[in-house]
Coordinates of N, CA and C in Angstrom, one line a residue:
X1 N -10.4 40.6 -24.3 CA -9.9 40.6 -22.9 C -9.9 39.3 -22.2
X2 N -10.7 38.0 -22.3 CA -10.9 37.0 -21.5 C -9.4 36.5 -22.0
X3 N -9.2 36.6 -23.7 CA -8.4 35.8 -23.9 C -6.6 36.2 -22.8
X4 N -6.9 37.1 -23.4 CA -5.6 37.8 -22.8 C -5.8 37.5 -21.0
X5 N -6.3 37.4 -20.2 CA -6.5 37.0 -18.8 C -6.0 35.1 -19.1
X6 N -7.0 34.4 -20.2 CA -6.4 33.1 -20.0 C -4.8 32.6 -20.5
X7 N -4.3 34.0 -21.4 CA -3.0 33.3 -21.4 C -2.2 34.1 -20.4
X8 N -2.3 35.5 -19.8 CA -1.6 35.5 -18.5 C -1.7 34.2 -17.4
X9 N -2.9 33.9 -16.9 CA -2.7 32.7 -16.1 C -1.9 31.5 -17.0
X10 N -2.0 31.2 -18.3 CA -1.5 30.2 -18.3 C 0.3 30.2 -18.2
X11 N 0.5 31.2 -18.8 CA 1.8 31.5 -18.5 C 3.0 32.1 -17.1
X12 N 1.7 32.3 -16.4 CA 1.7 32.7 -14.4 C 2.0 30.7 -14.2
X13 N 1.1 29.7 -14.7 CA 0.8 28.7 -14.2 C 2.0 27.7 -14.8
X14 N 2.4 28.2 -15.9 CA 3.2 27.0 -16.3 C 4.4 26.5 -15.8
X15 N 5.3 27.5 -15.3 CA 6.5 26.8 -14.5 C 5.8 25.9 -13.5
X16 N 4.6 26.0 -13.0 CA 4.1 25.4 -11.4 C 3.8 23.4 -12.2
X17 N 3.0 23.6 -13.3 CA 3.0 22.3 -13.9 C 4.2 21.6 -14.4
X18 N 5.3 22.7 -15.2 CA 6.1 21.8 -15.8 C 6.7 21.6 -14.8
X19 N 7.0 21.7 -13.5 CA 8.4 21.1 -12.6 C 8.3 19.4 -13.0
X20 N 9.1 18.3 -12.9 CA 9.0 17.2 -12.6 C 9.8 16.9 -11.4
X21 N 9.6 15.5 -11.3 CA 10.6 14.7 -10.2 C 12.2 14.7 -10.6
X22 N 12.8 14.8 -9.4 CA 13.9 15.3 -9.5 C 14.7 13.8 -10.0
X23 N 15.7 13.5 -10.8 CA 16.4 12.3 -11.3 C 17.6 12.3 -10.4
X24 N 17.3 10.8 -9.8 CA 18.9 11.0 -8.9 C 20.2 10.4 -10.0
X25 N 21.3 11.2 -10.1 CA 22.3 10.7 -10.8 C 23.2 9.2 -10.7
X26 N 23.6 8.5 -11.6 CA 23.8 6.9 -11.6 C 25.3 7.1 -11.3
X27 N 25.7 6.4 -10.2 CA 27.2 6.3 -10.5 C 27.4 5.3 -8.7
X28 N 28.4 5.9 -8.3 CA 28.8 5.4 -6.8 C 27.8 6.2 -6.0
X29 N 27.4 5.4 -5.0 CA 26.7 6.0 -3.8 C 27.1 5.3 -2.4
X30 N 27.1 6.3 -1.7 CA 27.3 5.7 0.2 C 25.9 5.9 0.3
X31 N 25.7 5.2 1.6 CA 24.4 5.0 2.5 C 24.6 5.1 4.2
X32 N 24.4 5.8 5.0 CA 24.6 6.1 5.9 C 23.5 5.9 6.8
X33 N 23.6 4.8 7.7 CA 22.5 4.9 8.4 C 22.3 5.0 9.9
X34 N 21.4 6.2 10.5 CA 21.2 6.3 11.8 C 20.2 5.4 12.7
X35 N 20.3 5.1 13.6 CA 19.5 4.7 14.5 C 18.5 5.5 15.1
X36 N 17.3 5.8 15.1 CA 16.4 7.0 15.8 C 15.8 6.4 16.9
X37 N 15.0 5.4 16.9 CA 14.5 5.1 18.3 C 13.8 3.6 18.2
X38 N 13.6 3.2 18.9 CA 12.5 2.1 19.1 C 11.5 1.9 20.2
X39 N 10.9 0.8 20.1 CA 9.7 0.7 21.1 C 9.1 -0.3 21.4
X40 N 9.0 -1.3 22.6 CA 9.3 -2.7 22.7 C 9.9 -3.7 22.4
X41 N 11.3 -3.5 22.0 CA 11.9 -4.3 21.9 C 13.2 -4.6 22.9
X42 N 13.5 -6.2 22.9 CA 14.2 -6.6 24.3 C 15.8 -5.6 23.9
X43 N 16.2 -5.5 24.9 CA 17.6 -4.4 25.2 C 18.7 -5.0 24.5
X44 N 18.8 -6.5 24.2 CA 20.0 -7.7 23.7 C 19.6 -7.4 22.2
X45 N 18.4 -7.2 21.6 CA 17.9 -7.3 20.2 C 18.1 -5.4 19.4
X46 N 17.7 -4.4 20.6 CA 18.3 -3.0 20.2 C 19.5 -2.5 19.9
X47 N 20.7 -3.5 21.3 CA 22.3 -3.3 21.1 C 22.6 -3.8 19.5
X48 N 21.8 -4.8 19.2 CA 22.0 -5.8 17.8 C 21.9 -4.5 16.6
X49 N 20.9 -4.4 17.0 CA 20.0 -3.1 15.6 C 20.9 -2.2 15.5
X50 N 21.4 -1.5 16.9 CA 22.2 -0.1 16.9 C 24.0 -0.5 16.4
X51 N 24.4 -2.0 16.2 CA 25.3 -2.1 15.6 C 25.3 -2.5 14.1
X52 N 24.5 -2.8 13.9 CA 24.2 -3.3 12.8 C 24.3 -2.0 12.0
X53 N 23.6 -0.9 12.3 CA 23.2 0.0 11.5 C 24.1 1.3 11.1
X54 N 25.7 0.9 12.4 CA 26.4 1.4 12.5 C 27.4 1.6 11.5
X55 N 27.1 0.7 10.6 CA 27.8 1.0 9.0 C 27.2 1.3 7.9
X56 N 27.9 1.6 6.8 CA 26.9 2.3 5.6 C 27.3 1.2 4.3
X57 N 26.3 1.4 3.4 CA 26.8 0.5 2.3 C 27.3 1.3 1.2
X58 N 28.3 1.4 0.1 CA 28.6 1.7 -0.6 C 28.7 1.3 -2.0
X59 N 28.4 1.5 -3.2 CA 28.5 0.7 -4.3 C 27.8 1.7 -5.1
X60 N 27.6 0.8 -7.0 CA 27.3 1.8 -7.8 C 25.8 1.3 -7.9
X61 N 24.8 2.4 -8.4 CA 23.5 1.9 -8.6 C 23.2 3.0 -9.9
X62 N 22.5 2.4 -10.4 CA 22.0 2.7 -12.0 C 20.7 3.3 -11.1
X63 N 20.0 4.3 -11.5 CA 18.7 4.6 -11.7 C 18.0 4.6 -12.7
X64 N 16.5 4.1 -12.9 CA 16.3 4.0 -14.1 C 15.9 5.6 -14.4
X65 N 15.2 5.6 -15.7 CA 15.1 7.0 -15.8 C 13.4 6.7 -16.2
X66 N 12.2 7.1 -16.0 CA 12.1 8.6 -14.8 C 12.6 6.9 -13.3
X67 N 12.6 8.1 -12.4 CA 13.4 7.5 -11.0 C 12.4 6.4 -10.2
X68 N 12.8 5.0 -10.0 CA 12.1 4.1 -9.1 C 13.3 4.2 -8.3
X69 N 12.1 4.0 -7.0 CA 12.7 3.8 -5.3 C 13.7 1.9 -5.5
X70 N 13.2 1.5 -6.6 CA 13.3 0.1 -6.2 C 15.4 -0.5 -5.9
X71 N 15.7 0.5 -7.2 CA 17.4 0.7 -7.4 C 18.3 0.8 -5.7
X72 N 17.2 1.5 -4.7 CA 18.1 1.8 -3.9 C 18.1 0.2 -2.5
X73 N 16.9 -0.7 -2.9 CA 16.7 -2.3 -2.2 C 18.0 -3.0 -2.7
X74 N 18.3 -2.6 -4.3 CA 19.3 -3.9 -4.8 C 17.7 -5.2 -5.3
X75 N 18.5 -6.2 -4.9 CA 18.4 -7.7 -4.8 C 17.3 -8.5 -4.1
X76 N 17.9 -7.4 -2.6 CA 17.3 -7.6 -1.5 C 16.0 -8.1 -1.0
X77 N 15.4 -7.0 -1.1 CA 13.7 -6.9 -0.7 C 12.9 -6.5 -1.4
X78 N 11.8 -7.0 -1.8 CA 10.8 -6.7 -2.8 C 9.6 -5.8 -2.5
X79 N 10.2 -4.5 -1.5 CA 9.0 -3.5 -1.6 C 8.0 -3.4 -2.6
X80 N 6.7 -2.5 -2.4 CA 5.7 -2.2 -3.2 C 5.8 -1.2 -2.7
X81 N 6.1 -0.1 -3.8 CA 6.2 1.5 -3.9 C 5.0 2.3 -4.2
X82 N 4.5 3.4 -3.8 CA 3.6 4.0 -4.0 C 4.0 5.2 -4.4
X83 N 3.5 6.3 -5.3 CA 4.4 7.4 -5.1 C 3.2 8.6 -4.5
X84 N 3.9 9.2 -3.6 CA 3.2 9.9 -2.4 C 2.6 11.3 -2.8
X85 N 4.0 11.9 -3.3 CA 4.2 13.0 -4.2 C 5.2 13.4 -4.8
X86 N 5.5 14.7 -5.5 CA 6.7 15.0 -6.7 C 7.5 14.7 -5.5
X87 N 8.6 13.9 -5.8 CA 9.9 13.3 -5.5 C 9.6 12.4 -4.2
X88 N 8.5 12.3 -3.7 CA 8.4 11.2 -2.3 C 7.8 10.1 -2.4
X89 N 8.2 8.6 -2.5 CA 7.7 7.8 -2.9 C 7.7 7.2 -1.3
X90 N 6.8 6.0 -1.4 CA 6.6 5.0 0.0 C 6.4 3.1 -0.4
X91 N 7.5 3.0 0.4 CA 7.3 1.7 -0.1 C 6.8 0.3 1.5
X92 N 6.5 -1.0 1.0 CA 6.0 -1.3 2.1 C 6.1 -2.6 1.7
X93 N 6.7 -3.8 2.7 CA 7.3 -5.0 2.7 C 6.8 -5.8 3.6
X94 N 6.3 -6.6 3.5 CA 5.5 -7.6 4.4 C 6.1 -9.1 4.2
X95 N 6.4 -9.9 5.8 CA 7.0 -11.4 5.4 C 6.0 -11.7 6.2
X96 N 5.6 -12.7 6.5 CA 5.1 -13.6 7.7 C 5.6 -15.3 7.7
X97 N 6.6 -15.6 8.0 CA 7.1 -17.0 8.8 C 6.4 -17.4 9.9
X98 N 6.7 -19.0 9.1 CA 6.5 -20.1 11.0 C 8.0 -20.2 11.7
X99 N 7.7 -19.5 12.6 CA 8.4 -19.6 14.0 C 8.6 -21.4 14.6
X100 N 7.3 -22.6 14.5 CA 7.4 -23.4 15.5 C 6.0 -23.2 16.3
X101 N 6.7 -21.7 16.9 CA 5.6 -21.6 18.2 C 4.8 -20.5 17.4
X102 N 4.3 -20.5 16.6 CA 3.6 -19.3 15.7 C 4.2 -18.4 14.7
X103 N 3.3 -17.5 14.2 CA 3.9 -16.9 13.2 C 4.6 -15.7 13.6
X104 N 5.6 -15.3 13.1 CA 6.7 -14.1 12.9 C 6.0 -13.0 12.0
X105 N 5.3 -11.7 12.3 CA 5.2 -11.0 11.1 C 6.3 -9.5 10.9
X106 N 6.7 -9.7 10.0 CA 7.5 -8.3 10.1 C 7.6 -7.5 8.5
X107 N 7.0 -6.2 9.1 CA 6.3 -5.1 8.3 C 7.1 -4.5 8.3
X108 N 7.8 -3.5 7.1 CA 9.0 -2.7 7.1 C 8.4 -1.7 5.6
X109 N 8.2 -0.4 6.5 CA 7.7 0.9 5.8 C 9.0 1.8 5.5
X110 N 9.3 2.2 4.0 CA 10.3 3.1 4.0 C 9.9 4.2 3.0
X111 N 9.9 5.6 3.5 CA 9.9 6.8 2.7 C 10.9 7.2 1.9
X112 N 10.7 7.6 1.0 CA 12.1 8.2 0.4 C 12.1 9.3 -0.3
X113 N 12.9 10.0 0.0 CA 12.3 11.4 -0.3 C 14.1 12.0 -1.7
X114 N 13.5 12.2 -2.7 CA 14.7 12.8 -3.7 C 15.1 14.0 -3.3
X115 N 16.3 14.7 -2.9 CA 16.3 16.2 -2.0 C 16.6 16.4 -3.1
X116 N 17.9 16.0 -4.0 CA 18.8 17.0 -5.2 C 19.2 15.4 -5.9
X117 N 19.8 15.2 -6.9 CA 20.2 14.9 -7.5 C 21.4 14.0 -7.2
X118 N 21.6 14.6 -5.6 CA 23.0 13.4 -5.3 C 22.8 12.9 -4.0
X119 N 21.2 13.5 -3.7 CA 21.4 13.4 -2.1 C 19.7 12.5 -1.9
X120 N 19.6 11.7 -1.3 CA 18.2 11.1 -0.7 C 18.2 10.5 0.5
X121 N 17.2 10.8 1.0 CA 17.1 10.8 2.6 C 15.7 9.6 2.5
X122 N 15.9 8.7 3.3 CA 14.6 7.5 3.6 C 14.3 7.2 4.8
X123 N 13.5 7.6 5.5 CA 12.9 7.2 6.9 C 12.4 5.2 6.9
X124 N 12.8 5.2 7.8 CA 12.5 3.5 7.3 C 12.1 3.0 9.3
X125 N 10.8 2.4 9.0 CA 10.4 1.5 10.0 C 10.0 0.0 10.1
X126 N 10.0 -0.5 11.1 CA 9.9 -2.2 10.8 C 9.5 -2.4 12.2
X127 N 8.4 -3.0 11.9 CA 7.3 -3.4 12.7 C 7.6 -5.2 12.5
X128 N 8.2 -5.9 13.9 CA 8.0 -7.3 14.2 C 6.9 -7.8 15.0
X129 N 6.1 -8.6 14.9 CA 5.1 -9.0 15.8 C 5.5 -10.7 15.9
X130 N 6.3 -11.2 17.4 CA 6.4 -12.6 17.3 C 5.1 -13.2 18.4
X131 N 5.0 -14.3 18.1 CA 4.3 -15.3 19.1 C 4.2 -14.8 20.7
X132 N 3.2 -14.6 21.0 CA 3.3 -14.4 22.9 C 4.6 -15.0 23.5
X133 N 4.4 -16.6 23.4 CA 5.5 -17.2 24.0 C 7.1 -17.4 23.3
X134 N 7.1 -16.5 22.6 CA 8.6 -16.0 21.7 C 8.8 -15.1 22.5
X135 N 7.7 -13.7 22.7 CA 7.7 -12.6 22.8 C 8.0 -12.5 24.7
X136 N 7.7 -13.4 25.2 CA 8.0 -13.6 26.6 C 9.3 -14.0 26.5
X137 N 9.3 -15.2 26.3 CA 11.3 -15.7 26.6 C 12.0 -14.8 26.3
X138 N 11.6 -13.4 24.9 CA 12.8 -12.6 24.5 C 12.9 -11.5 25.7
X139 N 11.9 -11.3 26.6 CA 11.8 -10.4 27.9 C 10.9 -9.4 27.3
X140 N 10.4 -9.1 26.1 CA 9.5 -8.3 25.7 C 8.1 -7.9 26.6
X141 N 8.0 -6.8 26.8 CA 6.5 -6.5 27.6 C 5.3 -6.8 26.6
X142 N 5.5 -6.7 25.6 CA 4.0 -7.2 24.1 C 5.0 -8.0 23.1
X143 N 4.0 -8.2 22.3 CA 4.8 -8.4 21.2 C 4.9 -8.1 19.9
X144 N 5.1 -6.8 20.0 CA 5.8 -6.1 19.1 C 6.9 -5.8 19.1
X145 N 7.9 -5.9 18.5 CA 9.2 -4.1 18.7 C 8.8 -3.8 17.3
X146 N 8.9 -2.1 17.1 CA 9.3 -1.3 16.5 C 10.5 -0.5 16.6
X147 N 11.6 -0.4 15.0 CA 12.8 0.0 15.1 C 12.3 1.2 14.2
X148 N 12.9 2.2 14.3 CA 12.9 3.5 13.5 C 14.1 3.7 12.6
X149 N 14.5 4.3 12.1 CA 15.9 4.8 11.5 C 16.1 5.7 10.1
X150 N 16.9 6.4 10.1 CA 16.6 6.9 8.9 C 18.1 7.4 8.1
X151 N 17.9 7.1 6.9 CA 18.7 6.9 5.8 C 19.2 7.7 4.9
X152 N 20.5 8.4 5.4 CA 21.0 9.2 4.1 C 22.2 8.4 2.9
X153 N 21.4 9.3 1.6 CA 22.2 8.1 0.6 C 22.7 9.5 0.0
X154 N 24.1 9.4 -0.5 CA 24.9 10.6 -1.2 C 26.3 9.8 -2.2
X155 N 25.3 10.7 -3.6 CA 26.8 10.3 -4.5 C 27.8 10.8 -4.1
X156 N 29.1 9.7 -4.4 CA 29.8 10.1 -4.4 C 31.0 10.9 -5.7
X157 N 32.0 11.7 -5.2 CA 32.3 12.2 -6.7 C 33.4 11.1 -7.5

């Protein structure tokens, strides 16, 4: 009897173990990016952000196989990825520059979540902290801004 109870559970349990992370497929992809909100930052530097963001990038990207977040930076930025859970990884980018009048630090957190195989969505935040007397001339009330935004990426066919 025991046995028979431990292979119904194992066989109740096994689809729940085998799932893996979902592989996003390698070919063309768009990148689409929204503006969500911010918080301290001067109104001349927001207009900047909310244009900036107002285009998408397009191009081909290889994934490796099993799937790193890193394919979808490029060249770019040298995140440090963590992976969160099945298909959600977190990555996290830190610079600090001299400014002159002090240091520049800016922290930029991005989620990324695999939905299907053509589709990934990345929440992305970036945390600037300049110098008081940067952070005054730019009209800033502190000196931080935080920009929010979030990122849909979809193969194309």
């Amino acid at each position: 009897m025991p046995r028979l109870i431990f292979a119904a559970t194992f066989i109740l349990l096994a689809p729940l173990t085998a799932q893996a992370d979902i592989q996003p497929q390698s070919g063309t992809w768009a990148s689409a990016v929204e503006f969500v909100d911010q918080t301290g930052c001067p109104p001349q530097m927001v207009a900047q952000m909310q244009a900036n963001v107002a285009g998408g990038h397009v191009g081909p990207i290889t994934f490796p196989e099993p799937f790193d977040p890193v394919a979808l930076q490029g060249a770019d930025i040298q995140f440090t990825w963590t992976k969160l859970n099945e298909n959600v990884w977190q990555g996290v980018f830190s610079d600090v520059s001299d400014s002159g009048m002090g240091d520049i630090v800016a922290v930029s957190k991005s989620v990324v979540t695999v939905v299907d195989p053509t589709h990934i969505e990345q929440d992305a935040e970036m945390n600037v902290t300049l110098p008081e007397a940067m952070a005054k001339m730019a009209g800033m009330a502190s000196t931080t801004c935080v920009v929010r935004s979030k990122v849909f990426h979809a193969r194309q066919p």
